[in-house]
Amino acid sequence: MYPENIKQKFSEIFNQNPDIIVRAPGRINLIGEHTDYNDGFVLPAAIDKAIYFAVSKRNDKAIKLFAFDLDDSYEFSLDNLTRSDKGWANFLIGMVAEMTRNSDKLTNGFNAVFGGDVPLGAGLSSSAAVESGIGFTLNQLYGFELSGINLALTAQQAEHNFAGVKCGIMDMFASIHGKTKSVIKLDCRDLSYEYFPFNTTEYTIVLCNSGVKHNLGDSEYNKRRAECEEGISILQEAFPQVNSLRDATIPMLRAQSDKLPQVVFNRCRYVVEEINRVELACKDLLDDDFIAFGQKMYETHEGLSDLYEVSCPELDFLVEQTINNEAVAGARMMGGGFGGCTINLVKKESVHDFLAEIGKAYETKFNQKLESYKVAITNGVEEITE
Ligand code: GLA
């Protein structure tokens, strides 16, 4: 069981006890998809699936990593922080490189063993958990004194420069700032945030994993970003005050519709509508109105599928299956898209039946077992002391 197995492996490999044990969670996002890189709002939370780190300082410049779940190791030097052919190592090398870019705090290297139960390629941001975990660990061990926000920005840079995905800030922000029983309403324009209670005893958050790995996702993701930027520059011809899609409205889009290619119009329309939807959904939470909240999740899915075109047949099927199920308040695909999980708000007492039914339907349709997870909302990255 994590993190004991990580600690034990660490002692086995390095013949010493770790200086620190850290837990860095994956994330869900209730609503607000593809809005973070458009200066909009998101509503994520950290979850009880996490990556654990056991780390100790070294006396030389070497950095020795062991990925527990992959049973794989990698070694590099503080003096040579370049991309590796080993995909998983890049998240850690990237974080070290970005943290040392403007700081000389990291005088020596470290030994690290890490691993956890955030499923890979399921859209739960295992990579952000790895980045926030190692970032938090080095921050503690080497006294960088980076704030949570700066840690998240550093992780975003690592992802851009070392993993090649021009991601927004949501995933790492949530992994770092998560708070138990709360969702984070993050304004991605100025990174101000507030917690909203998400402490329902009526509903359980259930994730259904399509099993489709979002390989296509990285290139399509960067393409969506470019399409949004194209939309902004066309809007600016008539509305110079529009710096991002956060500043745009549907009437503005209509006014420029003869100049906007249809695909770009659709992308922008989805984003503008989704940014508004998050604000309305937060009101639903304050009213404890999960039916209205869930309805908005369905609207988000429709937009992601038809206008933003980041869904896939498996995700659409999983959402469709829930529409006439009265035990489900809302469902939608979650994260970047092209695979990964759907997020479902399911009445507590009906979770068992829900999973049996949807599992059977999925297997019949796609000849594949449906993996699912019930998740609870937890604190963000933290040191484990017991
Ligand atoms: C991925 C990215 C996030 C965000 C989502 C879509 O998870 O890493 O920054 O853009 O997709 O909402």
GROMACS .gro file of C-alpha atoms and ligand atoms in nm:
model
  398
    1MET     CA    1   0.000   0.000   0.000
    2TYR     CA    2   0.113   0.353  -0.078
    3PRO     CA    3   0.315   0.520   0.059
    4GLU     CA    4   0.471   0.233   0.262
    5ASN     CA    5   0.583   0.050  -0.053
    6ILE     CA    6   0.748   0.369  -0.180
    7LYS     CA    7   0.934   0.418   0.150
    8GLN     CA    8   1.043   0.056   0.152
    9LYS     CA    9   1.167   0.066  -0.206
   10PHE     CA   10   1.358   0.381  -0.127
   11SER     CA   11   1.543   0.214   0.161
   12GLU     CA   12   1.608  -0.092  -0.053
   13ILE     CA   13   1.759   0.105  -0.342
   14PHE     CA   14   1.943   0.379  -0.158
   15ASN     CA   15   2.023   0.210   0.170
   16GLN     CA   16   1.901   0.503   0.375
   17ASN     CA   17   1.579   0.655   0.504
   18PRO     CA   18   1.415   0.933   0.303
   19ASP     CA   19   1.437   1.291   0.433
   20ILE     CA   20   1.076   1.352   0.335
   21ILE     CA   21   0.759   1.173   0.218
   22VAL     CA   22   0.515   1.373   0.006
   23ARG     CA   23   0.167   1.303  -0.128
   24ALA     CA   24   0.067   1.484  -0.449
   25PRO     CA   25  -0.293   1.423  -0.563
   26GLY     CA   26  -0.450   1.391  -0.907
   27ARG     CA   27  -0.745   1.614  -0.989
   28ILE     CA   28  -1.099   1.617  -1.116
   29ASN     CA   29  -1.274   1.912  -1.272
   30LEU     CA   30  -1.644   1.960  -1.202
   31ILE     CA   31  -1.701   2.214  -1.477
   32GLY     CA   32  -1.502   2.467  -1.683
   33GLU     CA   33  -1.320   2.270  -1.951
   34HIS     CA   34  -1.073   2.427  -2.197
   35THR     CA   35  -1.135   2.759  -2.027
   36ASP     CA   36  -0.808   2.785  -1.830
   37TYR     CA   37  -0.591   2.889  -2.125
   38ASN     CA   38  -0.864   3.132  -2.228
   39ASP     CA   39  -0.843   3.334  -1.904
   40GLY     CA   40  -1.171   3.182  -1.787
   41PHE     CA   41  -1.291   3.001  -1.474
   42VAL     CA   42  -1.243   2.638  -1.378
   43LEU     CA   43  -1.383   2.435  -1.087
   44PRO     CA   44  -1.135   2.156  -1.007
   45ALA     CA   45  -1.055   1.965  -0.690
   46ALA     CA   46  -0.776   1.739  -0.567
   47ILE     CA   47  -0.872   1.374  -0.513
   48ASP     CA   48  -0.786   1.069  -0.308
   49LYS     CA   49  -0.570   0.925  -0.583
   50ALA     CA   50  -0.214   1.046  -0.558
   51ILE     CA   51   0.153   1.009  -0.642
   52TYR     CA   52   0.381   0.958  -0.342
   53PHE     CA   53   0.745   1.064  -0.321
   54ALA     CA   54   1.028   0.948  -0.096
   55VAL     CA   55   1.325   1.179  -0.138
   56SER     CA   56   1.661   1.252   0.025
   57LYS     CA   57   1.930   1.510  -0.049
   58ARG     CA   58   2.261   1.403  -0.196
   59ASN     CA   59   2.611   1.545  -0.149
   60ASP     CA   60   2.690   1.560  -0.520
   61LYS     CA   61   2.517   1.682  -0.836
   62ALA     CA   62   2.352   1.351  -0.929
   63ILE     CA   63   1.975   1.305  -0.944
   64LYS     CA   64   1.869   0.941  -0.917
   65LEU     CA   65   1.505   0.859  -0.990
   66PHE     CA   66   1.308   0.539  -0.958
   67ALA     CA   67   0.954   0.513  -1.098
   68PHE     CA   68   0.796   0.248  -0.877
   69ASP     CA   69   0.495   0.163  -1.094
   70LEU     CA   70   0.701   0.140  -1.410
   71ASP     CA   71   0.988  -0.041  -1.238
   72ASP     CA   72   1.224   0.187  -1.421
   73SER     CA   73   1.508   0.415  -1.321
   74TYR     CA   74   1.679   0.722  -1.462
   75GLU     CA   75   1.981   0.920  -1.362
   76PHE     CA   76   2.095   1.264  -1.465
   77SER     CA   77   2.305   1.550  -1.337
   78LEU     CA   78   2.218   1.897  -1.219
   79ASP     CA   79   2.477   2.015  -1.469
   80ASN     CA   80   2.291   1.864  -1.763
   81LEU     CA   81   1.919   1.942  -1.754
   82THR     CA   82   1.803   1.841  -2.101
   83ARG     CA   83   1.506   1.645  -2.231
   84SER     CA   84   1.526   1.270  -2.209
   85ASP     CA   85   1.396   1.000  -2.443
   86LYS     CA   86   1.230   0.854  -2.137
   87GLY     CA   87   0.888   1.023  -2.133
   88TRP     CA   88   0.820   0.994  -1.760
   89ALA     CA   89   1.157   1.141  -1.663
   90ASN     CA   90   1.085   1.464  -1.849
   91PHE     CA   91   0.826   1.577  -1.595
   92LEU     CA   92   1.090   1.562  -1.323
   93ILE     CA   93   1.381   1.694  -1.528
   94GLY     CA   94   1.152   1.973  -1.648
   95MET     CA   95   1.058   2.068  -1.294
   96VAL     CA   96   1.421   2.072  -1.179
   97ALA     CA   97   1.521   2.277  -1.484
   98GLU     CA   98   1.243   2.532  -1.435
   99MET     CA   99   1.303   2.562  -1.061
  100THR     CA  100   1.673   2.623  -1.109
  101ARG     CA  101   1.629   2.864  -1.398
  102ASN     CA  102   1.615   3.169  -1.172
  103SER     CA  103   1.746   3.028  -0.847
  104ASP     CA  104   2.067   2.881  -0.713
  105LYS     CA  105   1.900   2.705  -0.419
  106LEU     CA  106   1.942   2.358  -0.564
  107THR     CA  107   2.308   2.320  -0.479
  108ASN     CA  108   2.305   1.939  -0.473
  109GLY     CA  109   2.112   1.655  -0.631
  110PHE     CA  110   1.871   1.406  -0.471
  111ASN     CA  111   1.752   1.046  -0.463
  112ALA     CA  112   1.384   0.987  -0.531
  113VAL     CA  113   1.138   0.699  -0.552
  114PHE     CA  114   0.786   0.784  -0.659
  115GLY     CA  115   0.465   0.609  -0.759
  116GLY     CA  116   0.096   0.601  -0.684
  117ASP     CA  117  -0.258   0.514  -0.781
  118VAL     CA  118  -0.345   0.795  -1.023
  119PRO     CA  119  -0.429   0.595  -1.336
  120LEU     CA  120  -0.212   0.696  -1.632
  121GLY     CA  121  -0.372   0.845  -1.941
  122ALA     CA  122  -0.711   0.863  -1.770
  123GLY     CA  123  -0.731   1.241  -1.763
  124LEU     CA  124  -0.670   1.269  -1.386
  125SER     CA  125  -0.348   1.464  -1.434
  126SER     CA  126  -0.091   1.218  -1.314
  127SER     CA  127   0.173   1.434  -1.480
  128ALA     CA  128   0.069   1.745  -1.288
  129ALA     CA  129   0.076   1.536  -0.970
  130VAL     CA  130   0.434   1.432  -1.047
  131GLU     CA  131   0.535   1.791  -1.113
  132SER     CA  132   0.363   1.938  -0.811
  133GLY     CA  133   0.498   1.655  -0.595
  134ILE     CA  134   0.863   1.696  -0.687
  135GLY     CA  135   0.827   2.076  -0.690
  136PHE     CA  136   0.679   2.080  -0.339
  137THR     CA  137   0.946   1.836  -0.218
  138LEU     CA  138   1.239   2.041  -0.348
  139ASN     CA  139   1.075   2.359  -0.222
  140GLN     CA  140   1.072   2.207   0.128
  141LEU     CA  141   1.413   2.039   0.118
  142TYR     CA  142   1.610   2.320  -0.041
  143GLY     CA  143   1.425   2.627   0.088
  144PHE     CA  144   1.315   2.779  -0.244
  145GLU     CA  145   1.031   2.958  -0.062
  146LEU     CA  146   0.810   2.942  -0.372
  147SER     CA  147   0.442   3.019  -0.309
  148GLY     CA  148   0.181   2.766  -0.421
  149ILE     CA  149   0.095   2.986  -0.717
  150ASN     CA  150   0.459   3.011  -0.825
  151LEU     CA  151   0.499   2.638  -0.787
  152ALA     CA  152   0.198   2.587  -1.016
  153LEU     CA  153   0.335   2.835  -1.272
  154THR     CA  154   0.671   2.657  -1.263
  155ALA     CA  155   0.501   2.320  -1.322
  156GLN     CA  156   0.312   2.468  -1.617
  157GLN     CA  157   0.642   2.583  -1.769
  158ALA     CA  158   0.788   2.235  -1.718
  159GLU     CA  159   0.492   2.088  -1.906
  160HIS     CA  160   0.526   2.341  -2.190
  161ASN     CA  161   0.902   2.313  -2.230
  162PHE     CA  162   0.971   1.950  -2.144
  163ALA     CA  163   0.650   1.759  -2.219
  164GLY     CA  164   0.554   1.974  -2.519
  165VAL     CA  165   0.192   2.033  -2.416
  166LYS     CA  166   0.082   2.396  -2.402
  167CYS     CA  167  -0.146   2.320  -2.108
  168GLY     CA  168  -0.326   2.572  -1.892
  169ILE     CA  169  -0.272   2.616  -1.520
  170MET     CA  170  -0.568   2.415  -1.388
  171ASP     CA  171  -0.415   2.072  -1.325
  172MET     CA  172  -0.111   2.175  -1.125
  173PHE     CA  173  -0.305   2.448  -0.947
  174ALA     CA  174  -0.559   2.194  -0.826
  175SER     CA  175  -0.297   1.940  -0.722
  176ILE     CA  176  -0.129   2.210  -0.512
  177HIS     CA  177  -0.426   2.407  -0.373
  178GLY     CA  178  -0.683   2.133  -0.320
  179LYS     CA  179  -0.888   2.142  -0.001
  180THR     CA  180  -1.090   1.861   0.146
  181LYS     CA  181  -1.465   1.869   0.068
  182SER     CA  182  -1.423   2.180  -0.149
  183VAL     CA  183  -1.391   2.269  -0.512
  184ILE     CA  184  -1.167   2.555  -0.620
  185LYS     CA  185  -1.318   2.829  -0.829
  186LEU     CA  186  -1.007   2.957  -1.000
  187ASP     CA  187  -1.004   3.269  -1.211
  188CYS     CA  188  -0.733   3.184  -1.462
  189ARG     CA  189  -0.696   3.549  -1.566
  190ASP     CA  190  -0.542   3.668  -1.239
  191LEU     CA  191  -0.512   3.336  -1.050
  192SER     CA  192  -0.737   3.455  -0.770
  193TYR     CA  193  -0.939   3.169  -0.625
  194GLU     CA  194  -1.205   3.081  -0.374
  195TYR     CA  195  -1.322   2.753  -0.229
  196PHE     CA  196  -1.679   2.639  -0.272
  197PRO     CA  197  -1.820   2.372  -0.044
  198PHE     CA  198  -1.870   2.038  -0.217
  199ASN     CA  199  -1.980   1.832   0.072
  200THR     CA  200  -2.286   1.650  -0.049
  201THR     CA  201  -2.404   1.341   0.132
  202GLU     CA  202  -2.655   1.280  -0.145
  203TYR     CA  203  -2.421   1.228  -0.442
  204THR     CA  204  -2.099   1.040  -0.510
  205ILE     CA  205  -1.850   1.148  -0.773
  206VAL     CA  206  -1.793   0.852  -1.004
  207LEU     CA  207  -1.540   0.847  -1.287
  208CYS     CA  208  -1.587   0.608  -1.577
  209ASN     CA  209  -1.265   0.539  -1.765
  210SER     CA  210  -1.324   0.497  -2.137
  211GLY     CA  211  -0.989   0.318  -2.154
  212VAL     CA  212  -0.907   0.528  -2.460
  213LYS     CA  213  -0.564   0.684  -2.407
  214HIS     CA  214  -0.559   1.038  -2.527
  215ASN     CA  215  -0.255   1.007  -2.754
  216LEU     CA  216  -0.416   1.225  -3.016
  217GLY     CA  217  -0.481   1.474  -2.742
  218ASP     CA  218  -0.149   1.657  -2.726
  219SER     CA  219  -0.141   1.774  -3.086
  220GLU     CA  220  -0.517   1.842  -3.098
  221TYR     CA  221  -0.489   2.029  -2.768
  222ASN     CA  222  -0.228   2.265  -2.906
  223LYS     CA  223  -0.443   2.304  -3.218
  224ARG     CA  224  -0.746   2.411  -3.009
  225ARG     CA  225  -0.532   2.673  -2.840
  226ALA     CA  226  -0.423   2.804  -3.178
  227GLU     CA  227  -0.785   2.815  -3.301
  228CYS     CA  228  -0.886   3.020  -2.996
  229GLU     CA  229  -0.598   3.259  -3.064
  230GLU     CA  230  -0.709   3.292  -3.424
  231GLY     CA  231  -1.058   3.378  -3.300
  232ILE     CA  232  -0.922   3.643  -3.066
  233SER     CA  233  -0.721   3.817  -3.337
  234ILE     CA  234  -1.026   3.829  -3.567
  235LEU     CA  235  -1.243   3.963  -3.283
  236GLN     CA  236  -0.981   4.227  -3.208
  237GLU     CA  237  -1.025   4.380  -3.553
  238ALA     CA  238  -1.367   4.500  -3.441
  239PHE     CA  239  -1.325   4.489  -3.062
  240PRO     CA  240  -0.970   4.592  -2.968
  241GLN     CA  241  -1.053   4.552  -2.599
  242VAL     CA  242  -1.073   4.172  -2.635
  243ASN     CA  243  -0.749   4.030  -2.498
  244SER     CA  244  -0.875   3.679  -2.447
  245LEU     CA  245  -1.201   3.487  -2.490
  246ARG     CA  246  -1.283   3.590  -2.133
  247ASP     CA  247  -1.351   3.939  -2.273
  248ALA     CA  248  -1.563   3.812  -2.562
  249THR     CA  249  -1.942   3.775  -2.578
  250ILE     CA  250  -2.176   3.584  -2.809
  251PRO     CA  251  -2.300   3.910  -2.975
  252MET     CA  252  -1.935   4.000  -3.050
  253LEU     CA  253  -1.886   3.661  -3.213
  254ARG     CA  254  -2.202   3.707  -3.418
  255ALA     CA  255  -2.088   4.053  -3.527
  256GLN     CA  256  -1.768   3.901  -3.668
  257SER     CA  257  -1.925   3.579  -3.792
  258ASP     CA  258  -1.862   3.649  -4.160
  259LYS     CA  259  -1.489   3.686  -4.085
  260LEU     CA  260  -1.460   3.390  -3.847
  261PRO     CA  261  -1.415   3.049  -4.013
  262GLN     CA  262  -1.701   2.823  -3.896
  263VAL     CA  263  -1.470   2.597  -3.695
  264VAL     CA  264  -1.311   2.894  -3.517
  265PHE     CA  265  -1.655   3.042  -3.449
  266ASN     CA  266  -1.766   2.713  -3.292
  267ARG     CA  267  -1.455   2.687  -3.074
  268CYS     CA  268  -1.497   3.044  -2.950
  269ARG     CA  269  -1.869   3.001  -2.892
  270TYR     CA  270  -1.810   2.697  -2.677
  271VAL     CA  271  -1.547   2.874  -2.465
  272VAL     CA  272  -1.755   3.189  -2.413
  273GLU     CA  273  -2.057   2.980  -2.312
  274GLU     CA  274  -1.850   2.758  -2.084
  275ILE     CA  275  -1.695   3.051  -1.898
  276ASN     CA  276  -2.046   3.181  -1.824
  277ARG     CA  277  -2.160   2.834  -1.727
  278VAL     CA  278  -1.900   2.799  -1.452
  279GLU     CA  279  -2.025   3.115  -1.285
  280LEU     CA  280  -2.384   2.993  -1.296
  281ALA     CA  281  -2.282   2.648  -1.174
  282CYS     CA  282  -2.117   2.804  -0.868
  283LYS     CA  283  -2.450   2.965  -0.781
  284ASP     CA  284  -2.612   2.622  -0.806
  285LEU     CA  285  -2.360   2.489  -0.556
  286LEU     CA  286  -2.441   2.766  -0.311
  287ASP     CA  287  -2.809   2.680  -0.353
  288ASP     CA  288  -2.728   2.312  -0.303
  289ASP     CA  289  -2.904   2.252  -0.635
  290PHE     CA  290  -2.728   1.950  -0.783
  291ILE     CA  291  -2.996   1.896  -1.045
  292ALA     CA  292  -2.930   2.240  -1.197
  293PHE     CA  293  -2.555   2.186  -1.158
  294GLY     CA  294  -2.576   1.849  -1.330
  295GLN     CA  295  -2.777   1.995  -1.615
  296LYS     CA  296  -2.488   2.230  -1.683
  297MET     CA  297  -2.247   1.937  -1.691
  298TYR     CA  298  -2.456   1.790  -1.975
  299GLU     CA  299  -2.450   2.123  -2.157
  300THR     CA  300  -2.072   2.128  -2.121
  301HIS     CA  301  -2.047   1.782  -2.269
  302GLU     CA  302  -2.261   1.880  -2.565
  303GLY     CA  303  -2.041   2.181  -2.630
  304LEU     CA  304  -1.720   1.980  -2.597
  305SER     CA  305  -1.853   1.716  -2.832
  306ASP     CA  306  -2.026   1.926  -3.101
  307LEU     CA  307  -1.853   2.264  -3.096
  308TYR     CA  308  -1.508   2.206  -2.949
  309GLU     CA  309  -1.484   1.855  -3.094
  310VAL     CA  310  -1.263   1.699  -2.829
  311SER     CA  311  -1.485   1.404  -2.737
  312CYS     CA  312  -1.483   1.055  -2.889
  313PRO     CA  313  -1.750   0.787  -2.947
  314GLU     CA  314  -1.664   0.606  -2.621
  315LEU     CA  315  -1.702   0.921  -2.408
  316ASP     CA  316  -2.023   1.022  -2.588
  317PHE     CA  317  -2.164   0.676  -2.528
  318LEU     CA  318  -2.081   0.686  -2.157
  319VAL     CA  319  -2.257   1.021  -2.118
  320GLU     CA  320  -2.560   0.917  -2.327
  321GLN     CA  321  -2.608   0.612  -2.107
  322THR     CA  322  -2.673   0.835  -1.806
  323ILE     CA  323  -2.924   1.075  -1.957
  324ASN     CA  324  -3.236   0.879  -1.866
  325ASN     CA  325  -3.100   0.753  -1.539
  326GLU     CA  326  -3.270   0.944  -1.260
  327ALA     CA  327  -2.994   0.858  -1.017
  328VAL     CA  328  -2.748   1.066  -1.220
  329ALA     CA  329  -2.763   1.444  -1.178
  330GLY     CA  330  -2.501   1.516  -1.441
  331ALA     CA  331  -2.226   1.362  -1.653
  332ARG     CA  332  -1.968   1.482  -1.901
  333MET     CA  333  -1.626   1.405  -2.041
  334MET     CA  334  -1.352   1.550  -1.824
  335GLY     CA  335  -1.014   1.705  -1.901
  336GLY     CA  336  -0.848   1.762  -2.237
  337GLY     CA  337  -1.053   1.497  -2.418
  338PHE     CA  338  -0.999   1.232  -2.688
  339GLY     CA  339  -1.024   0.967  -2.418
  340GLY     CA  340  -0.986   0.944  -2.044
  341CYS     CA  341  -1.280   0.958  -1.805
  342THR     CA  342  -1.631   1.089  -1.775
  343ILE     CA  343  -1.728   1.247  -1.445
  344ASN     CA  344  -2.071   1.154  -1.307
  345LEU     CA  345  -2.271   1.279  -1.010
  346VAL     CA  346  -2.456   0.971  -0.894
  347LYS     CA  347  -2.701   0.930  -0.604
  348LYS     CA  348  -2.511   0.749  -0.330
  349GLU     CA  349  -2.750   0.460  -0.290
  350SER     CA  350  -2.758   0.397  -0.666
  351VAL     CA  351  -2.386   0.382  -0.740
  352HIS     CA  352  -2.377   0.003  -0.740
  353ASP     CA  353  -2.666  -0.034  -0.987
  354PHE     CA  354  -2.535   0.252  -1.198
  355LEU     CA  355  -2.197   0.086  -1.238
  356ALA     CA  356  -2.348  -0.254  -1.312
  357GLU     CA  357  -2.571  -0.113  -1.586
  358ILE     CA  358  -2.322   0.117  -1.755
  359GLY     CA  359  -2.048  -0.145  -1.728
  360LYS     CA  360  -2.263  -0.400  -1.904
  361ALA     CA  361  -2.368  -0.157  -2.178
  362TYR     CA  362  -2.007  -0.048  -2.236
  363GLU     CA  363  -1.883  -0.402  -2.261
  364THR     CA  364  -2.159  -0.496  -2.505
  365LYS     CA  365  -2.090  -0.194  -2.723
  366PHE     CA  366  -1.709  -0.175  -2.717
  367ASN     CA  367  -1.614  -0.524  -2.606
  368GLN     CA  368  -1.412  -0.379  -2.323
  369LYS     CA  369  -1.440  -0.383  -1.943
  370LEU     CA  370  -1.526  -0.045  -1.793
  371GLU     CA  371  -1.296   0.065  -1.515
  372SER     CA  372  -1.448   0.312  -1.272
  373TYR     CA  373  -1.346   0.503  -0.960
  374LYS     CA  374  -1.544   0.657  -0.677
  375VAL     CA  375  -1.345   0.959  -0.570
  376ALA     CA  376  -1.339   1.182  -0.265
  377ILE     CA  377  -1.209   1.539  -0.258
  378THR     CA  378  -0.893   1.588  -0.053
  379ASN     CA  379  -0.625   1.839   0.038
  380GLY     CA  380  -0.358   1.931  -0.214
  381VAL     CA  381   0.009   1.836  -0.206
  382GLU     CA  382   0.141   1.781   0.147
  383GLU     CA  383   0.416   1.626   0.351
  384ILE     CA  384   0.322   1.301   0.520
  385THR     CA  385   0.464   1.293   0.869
  386GLU     CA  386   0.324   0.987   1.043
  387GLA     C1  387  -0.585   1.943  -1.981
  387GLA     C2  388  -0.491   2.061  -1.954
  387GLA     C3  389  -0.560   2.167  -1.868
  387GLA     C4  390  -0.697   2.205  -1.925
  387GLA     C5  391  -0.778   2.080  -1.960
  387GLA     C6  392  -0.905   2.114  -2.033
  387GLA     O1  393  -0.611   1.874  -1.863
  387GLA     O2  394  -0.375   2.017  -1.891
  387GLA     O3  395  -0.479   2.280  -1.854
  387GLA     O4  396  -0.683   2.291  -2.034
  387GLA     O5  397  -0.705   1.989  -2.039
  387GLA     O6  398  -0.989   2.187  -1.952
   0.00000   0.00000   0.00000
